[in-house]
Coordinates of C-alpha atoms in Angstrom, one line a residue:
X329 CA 19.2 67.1 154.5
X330 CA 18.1 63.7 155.2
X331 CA 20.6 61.2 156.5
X332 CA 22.4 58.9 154.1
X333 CA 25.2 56.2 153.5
X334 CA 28.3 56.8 151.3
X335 CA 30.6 54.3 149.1
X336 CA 33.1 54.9 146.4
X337 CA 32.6 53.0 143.4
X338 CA 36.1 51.8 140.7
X339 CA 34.3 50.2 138.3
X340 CA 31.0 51.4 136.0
X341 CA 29.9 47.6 137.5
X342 CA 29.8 48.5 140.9
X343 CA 28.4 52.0 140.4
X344 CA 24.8 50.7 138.7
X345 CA 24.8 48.3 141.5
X346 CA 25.3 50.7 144.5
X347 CA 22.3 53.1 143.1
X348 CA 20.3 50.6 142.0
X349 CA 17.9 50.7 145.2
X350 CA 17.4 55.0 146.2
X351 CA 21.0 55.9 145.4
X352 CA 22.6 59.0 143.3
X353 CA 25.8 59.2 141.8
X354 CA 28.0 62.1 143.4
X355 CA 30.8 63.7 141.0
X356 CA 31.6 67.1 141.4
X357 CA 28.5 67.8 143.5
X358 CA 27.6 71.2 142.6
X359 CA 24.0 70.8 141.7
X360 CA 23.1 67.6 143.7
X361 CA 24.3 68.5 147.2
X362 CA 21.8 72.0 147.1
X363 CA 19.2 69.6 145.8
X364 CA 19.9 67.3 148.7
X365 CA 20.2 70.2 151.1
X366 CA 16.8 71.7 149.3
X367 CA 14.9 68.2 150.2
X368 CA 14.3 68.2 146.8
X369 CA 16.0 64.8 146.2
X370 CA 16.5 62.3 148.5
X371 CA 19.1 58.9 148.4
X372 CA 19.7 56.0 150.8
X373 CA 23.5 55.9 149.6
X374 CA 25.4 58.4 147.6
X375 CA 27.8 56.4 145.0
X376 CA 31.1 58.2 144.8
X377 CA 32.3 58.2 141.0
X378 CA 35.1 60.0 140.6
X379 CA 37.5 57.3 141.0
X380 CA 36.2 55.3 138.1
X381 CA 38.8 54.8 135.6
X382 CA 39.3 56.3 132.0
X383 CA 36.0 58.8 132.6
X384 CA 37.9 62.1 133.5
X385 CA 40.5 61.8 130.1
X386 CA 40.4 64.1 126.9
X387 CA 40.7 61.9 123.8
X388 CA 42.0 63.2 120.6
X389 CA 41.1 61.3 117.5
X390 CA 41.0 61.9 113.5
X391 CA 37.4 61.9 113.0
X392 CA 35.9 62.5 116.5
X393 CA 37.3 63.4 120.0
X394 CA 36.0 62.0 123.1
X395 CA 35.7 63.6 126.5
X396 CA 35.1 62.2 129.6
X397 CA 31.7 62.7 132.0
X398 CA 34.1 63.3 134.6
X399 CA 36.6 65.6 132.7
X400 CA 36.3 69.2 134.5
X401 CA 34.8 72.3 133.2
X402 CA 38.1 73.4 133.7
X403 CA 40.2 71.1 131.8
X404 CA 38.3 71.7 128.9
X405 CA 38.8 75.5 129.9
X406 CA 42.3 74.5 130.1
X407 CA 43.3 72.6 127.1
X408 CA 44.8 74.7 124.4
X409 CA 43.8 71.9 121.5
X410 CA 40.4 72.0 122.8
X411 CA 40.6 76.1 122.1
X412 CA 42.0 75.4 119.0
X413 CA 39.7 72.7 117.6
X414 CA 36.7 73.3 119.1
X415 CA 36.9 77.0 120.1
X416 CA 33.2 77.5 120.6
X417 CA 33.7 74.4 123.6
X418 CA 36.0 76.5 125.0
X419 CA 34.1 79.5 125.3
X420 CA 31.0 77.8 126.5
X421 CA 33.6 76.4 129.4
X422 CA 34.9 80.2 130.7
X423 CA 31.2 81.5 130.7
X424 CA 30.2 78.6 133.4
X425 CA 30.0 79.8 137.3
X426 CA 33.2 80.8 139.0
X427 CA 36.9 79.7 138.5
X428 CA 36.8 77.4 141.8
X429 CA 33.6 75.6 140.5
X430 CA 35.1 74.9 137.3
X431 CA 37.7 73.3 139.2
X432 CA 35.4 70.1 140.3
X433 CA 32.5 70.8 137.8
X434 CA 31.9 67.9 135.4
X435 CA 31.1 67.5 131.9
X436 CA 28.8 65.2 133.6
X437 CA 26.9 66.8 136.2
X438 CA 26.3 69.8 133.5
X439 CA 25.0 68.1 131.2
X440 CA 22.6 66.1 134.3
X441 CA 21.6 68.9 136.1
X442 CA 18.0 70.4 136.8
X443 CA 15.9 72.9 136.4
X444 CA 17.2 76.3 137.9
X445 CA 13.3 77.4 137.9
X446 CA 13.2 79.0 141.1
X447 CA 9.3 77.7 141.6
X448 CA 11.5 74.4 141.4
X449 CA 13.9 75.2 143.3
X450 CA 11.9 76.6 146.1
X451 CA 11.1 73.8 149.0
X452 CA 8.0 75.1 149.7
X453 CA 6.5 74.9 146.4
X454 CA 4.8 72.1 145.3
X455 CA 5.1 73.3 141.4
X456 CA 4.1 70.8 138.1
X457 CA 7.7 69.4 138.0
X458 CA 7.4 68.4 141.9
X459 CA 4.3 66.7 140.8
X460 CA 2.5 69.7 141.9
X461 CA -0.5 70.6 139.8
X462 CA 0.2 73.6 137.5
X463 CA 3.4 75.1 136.3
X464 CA 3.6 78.9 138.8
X465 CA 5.8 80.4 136.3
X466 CA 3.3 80.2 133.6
X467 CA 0.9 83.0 135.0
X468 CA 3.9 84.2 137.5
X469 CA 7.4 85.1 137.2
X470 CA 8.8 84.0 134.0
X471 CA 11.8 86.4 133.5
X472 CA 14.8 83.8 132.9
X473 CA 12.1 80.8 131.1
X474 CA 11.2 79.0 127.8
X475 CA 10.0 80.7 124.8
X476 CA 9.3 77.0 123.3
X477 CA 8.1 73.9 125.2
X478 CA 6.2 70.8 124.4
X479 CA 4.1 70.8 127.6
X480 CA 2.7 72.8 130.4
X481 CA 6.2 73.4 132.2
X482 CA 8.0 76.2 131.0
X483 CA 11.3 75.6 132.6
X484 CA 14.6 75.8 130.0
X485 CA 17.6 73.8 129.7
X486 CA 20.4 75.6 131.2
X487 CA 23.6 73.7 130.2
X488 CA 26.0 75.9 128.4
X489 CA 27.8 72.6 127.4
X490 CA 24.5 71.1 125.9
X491 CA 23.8 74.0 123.7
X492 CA 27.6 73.6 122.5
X493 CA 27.9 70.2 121.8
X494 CA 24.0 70.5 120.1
X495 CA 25.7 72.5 117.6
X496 CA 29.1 70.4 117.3
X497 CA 26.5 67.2 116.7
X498 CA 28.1 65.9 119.7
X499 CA 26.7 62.1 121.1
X500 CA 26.6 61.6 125.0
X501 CA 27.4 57.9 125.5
X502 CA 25.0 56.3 128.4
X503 CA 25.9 53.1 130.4
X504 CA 22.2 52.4 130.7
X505 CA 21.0 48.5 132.0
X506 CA 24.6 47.7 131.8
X507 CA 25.0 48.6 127.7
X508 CA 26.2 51.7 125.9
X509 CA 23.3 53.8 124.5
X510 CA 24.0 56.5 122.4
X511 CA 21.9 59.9 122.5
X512 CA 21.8 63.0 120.3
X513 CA 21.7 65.8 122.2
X514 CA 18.0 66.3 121.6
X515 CA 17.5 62.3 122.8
X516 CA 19.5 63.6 126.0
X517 CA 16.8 66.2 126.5
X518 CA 13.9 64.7 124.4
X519 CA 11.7 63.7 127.3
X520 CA 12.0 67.0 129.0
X521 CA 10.3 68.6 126.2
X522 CA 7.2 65.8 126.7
X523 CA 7.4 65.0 129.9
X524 CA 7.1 68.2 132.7
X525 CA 8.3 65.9 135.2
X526 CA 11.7 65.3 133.6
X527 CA 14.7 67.0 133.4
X528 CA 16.0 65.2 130.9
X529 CA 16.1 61.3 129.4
X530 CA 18.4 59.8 132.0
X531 CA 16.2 56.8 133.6
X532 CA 17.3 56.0 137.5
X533 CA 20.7 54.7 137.6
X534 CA 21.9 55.8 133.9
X535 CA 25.0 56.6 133.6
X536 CA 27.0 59.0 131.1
X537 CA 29.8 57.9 130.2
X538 CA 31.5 60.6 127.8
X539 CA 30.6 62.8 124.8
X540 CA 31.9 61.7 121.4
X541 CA 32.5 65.2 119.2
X542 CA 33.1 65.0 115.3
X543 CA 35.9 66.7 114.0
X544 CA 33.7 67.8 111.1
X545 CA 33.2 70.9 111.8
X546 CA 36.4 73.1 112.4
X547 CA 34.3 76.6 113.3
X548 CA 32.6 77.1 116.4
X549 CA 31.6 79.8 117.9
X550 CA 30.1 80.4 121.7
X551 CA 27.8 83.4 123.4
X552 CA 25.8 84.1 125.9
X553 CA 24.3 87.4 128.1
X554 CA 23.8 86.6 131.6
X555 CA 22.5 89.3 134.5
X556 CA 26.1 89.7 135.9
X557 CA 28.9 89.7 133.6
X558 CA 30.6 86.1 135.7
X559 CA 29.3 83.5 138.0
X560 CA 25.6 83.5 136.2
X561 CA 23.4 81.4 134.3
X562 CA 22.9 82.4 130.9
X563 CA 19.5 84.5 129.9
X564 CA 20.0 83.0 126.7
X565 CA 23.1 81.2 124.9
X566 CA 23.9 80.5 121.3
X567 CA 26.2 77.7 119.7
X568 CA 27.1 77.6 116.2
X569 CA 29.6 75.7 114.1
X570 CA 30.2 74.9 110.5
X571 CA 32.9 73.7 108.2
X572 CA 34.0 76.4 106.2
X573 CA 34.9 75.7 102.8
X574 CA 35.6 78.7 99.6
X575 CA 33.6 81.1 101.9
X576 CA 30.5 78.8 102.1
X577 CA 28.8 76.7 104.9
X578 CA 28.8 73.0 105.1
X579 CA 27.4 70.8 107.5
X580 CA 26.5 74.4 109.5
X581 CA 24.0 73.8 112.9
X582 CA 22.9 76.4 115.7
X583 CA 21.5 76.3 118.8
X584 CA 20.3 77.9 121.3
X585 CA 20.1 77.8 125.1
X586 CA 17.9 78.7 127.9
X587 CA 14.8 79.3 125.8
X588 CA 13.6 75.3 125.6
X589 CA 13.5 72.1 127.2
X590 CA 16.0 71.0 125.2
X591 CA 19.1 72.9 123.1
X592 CA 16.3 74.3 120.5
X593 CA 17.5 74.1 117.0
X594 CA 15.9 74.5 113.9
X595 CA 16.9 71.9 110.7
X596 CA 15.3 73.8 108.4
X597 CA 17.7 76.7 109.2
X598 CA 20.4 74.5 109.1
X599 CA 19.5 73.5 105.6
X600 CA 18.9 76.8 104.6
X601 CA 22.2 77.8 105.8
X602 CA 24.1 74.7 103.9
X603 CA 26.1 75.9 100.7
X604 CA 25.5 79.5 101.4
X605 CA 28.4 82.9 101.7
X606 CA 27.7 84.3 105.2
X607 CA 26.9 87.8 105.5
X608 CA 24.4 89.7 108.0
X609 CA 21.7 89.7 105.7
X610 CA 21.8 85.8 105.6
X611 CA 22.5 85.6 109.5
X612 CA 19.6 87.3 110.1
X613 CA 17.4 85.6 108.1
X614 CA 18.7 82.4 109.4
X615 CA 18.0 83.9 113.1
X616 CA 14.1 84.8 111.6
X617 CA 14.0 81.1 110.5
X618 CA 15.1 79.5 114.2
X619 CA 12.9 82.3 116.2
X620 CA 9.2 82.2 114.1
X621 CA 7.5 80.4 116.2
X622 CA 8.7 81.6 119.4
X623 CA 5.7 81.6 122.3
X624 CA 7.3 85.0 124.5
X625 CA 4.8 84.8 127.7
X626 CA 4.2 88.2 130.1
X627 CA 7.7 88.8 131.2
X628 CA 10.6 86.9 128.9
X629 CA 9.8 88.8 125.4
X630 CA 13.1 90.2 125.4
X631 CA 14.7 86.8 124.9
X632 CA 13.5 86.9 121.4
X633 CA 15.6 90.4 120.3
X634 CA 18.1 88.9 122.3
X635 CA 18.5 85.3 120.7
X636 CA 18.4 87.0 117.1
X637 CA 20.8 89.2 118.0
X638 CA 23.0 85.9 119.5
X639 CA 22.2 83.8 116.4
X640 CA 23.7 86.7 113.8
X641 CA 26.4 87.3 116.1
X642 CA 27.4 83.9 116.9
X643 CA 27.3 82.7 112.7
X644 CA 29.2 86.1 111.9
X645 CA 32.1 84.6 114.3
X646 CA 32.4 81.7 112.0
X647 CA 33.8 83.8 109.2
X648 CA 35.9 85.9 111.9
X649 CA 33.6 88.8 110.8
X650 CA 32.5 89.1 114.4

């Protein structure tokens, strides 16, 4: 780990000033400190922002709720109205890491943090996203990667909050050049998809701020399988939520984690979805719908049984037939 300066920012002011030469904000630290420790990153001052005020608070409102980049994994975890309103947040929130790392985990850092691809990951590996020539994991080992992508690196979004608040139609709020931008999720991960270098659409010194959730939708529903049965990233995750109303979808949205760039959804399954009486039969066509033009490469094929299998699974909870 290279040698750097440290300073606590208490205002959002302060913090885009202290990063704007090579600096990094520091929350919970999970990812960036193994990045750091990885040479894989490197900063001239790391910004401290866990003391700037109103960022770490869950908001409850009539139309949307609003939580805080630096609200924990484990408040969210935590919070019986969040398990109540939003129950498919809360089970994305007990599948992440361990108990201790949902202690100082943010919503922010999960949403910010890259690839897991272990070409990526690896110091010694000078890979497409290191500005390397070619991506290893197309031609090499590609157990845990994308089975969609809009370039020549394979690697997948791994955020189990990202696939969740994808299908809530959640916003991410981002103090970016000093003014509040507002991203979909699929803007959040938009330039990953395009650009192999990226890991998401946060420029240098953007900031999130906090995700604004509609209260539209009052079914959600959460899974993932994972290698180990705790602490472990997901193989592939599914979100879906819908309002219910006399047995039929409205508004309904599903996506999926771990096999894109970006929370891969599918609007014309959504639309397909809208208006209709749940059943397996419709689940599973909807699951066809989202999966057709999946690209499986040498040794991630079985992401595609799997993610059909998440996708009926994960619209049958909706209906509490699951």
């Amino acid at each position: 780990m290279k040698a750097f300066q440290y300073a606590t920012a208490h205002s959002t002011t302060s913090a885009r000033e202290l990063v704007a030469g090579n600096g990094l904000y520091l929350a919970g630290g999970n990812d960036l400190l193994g990045l750091l420790k990885e040479y894989l990153v490197s900063a001239d001052l790391l910004v401290n922002i866990k003391s700037l005020p109103g960022l770490n608070k869950i908001e409850h409102g009539k139309t949307f709720w609003t939580i805080g980049s630096l609200v924990t994994v484990a408040q969210i975890e935590d919070d019986e109205a969040i398990k109540k309103v939003f129950p498919g947040l809360h089970e994305a929130s007990t599948e992440i890491a361990s108990q201790q790392i949902r202690n100082v985990a943010t919503v922010g850092g999960n949403l910010a943090q890259h690839s897991r691809c272990w070409y990526y990951r690896h110091r010694d590996t000078q890979c497409l996203k290191k500005n390397g020539d070619l991506c290893y994991a197309l031609n090499g080992e590609n157990r845990y990667h994308s089975l969609f992508t809009g370039n020549s690196c394979i690697s997948p979004v791994v955020s189990s909050l990202a696939t969740t608040f994808a299908a809530l139609d959640a916003t991410a709020i981002v103090l970016r050049e000093g003014k509040e931008t507002r991203m979909s999720m699929a803007e959040l991960y938009h330039r990953a998809w395009e650009n192999p270098l990226a890991h998401n659409s946060l420029e240098n010194g953007d900031l999130i701020l906090r995700v604004e959730i509609p209260t539209a939708r009052t079914r959600s529903a959460y899974m993932q399988v994972s290698d180990k049965h705790a602490f472990d990233w997901a193989l592939v995750s599914c979100a879906a939520a819908a309002e219910v109303e006399d047995g039929r979808l409205k508004s309904p949205r599903v996506a999926l984690g771990s096999i894109s760039p970006v929370p891969h959804q599918m609007e014309a399954a959504n639309s397909f979805l809208e208006g209709k009486v749940l059943d397996e039969a419709l689940a599973a066509q909807a699951a066809d719908m989202i999966l057709k033009d999946a690209k499986p490469l040498e040794h991630n094929a079985y992401k595609v049984p799997m993610a059909h299998a998440l996708i009926r699974r994960a619209l049958l909870k909706l209906k509490g037939d699951a």
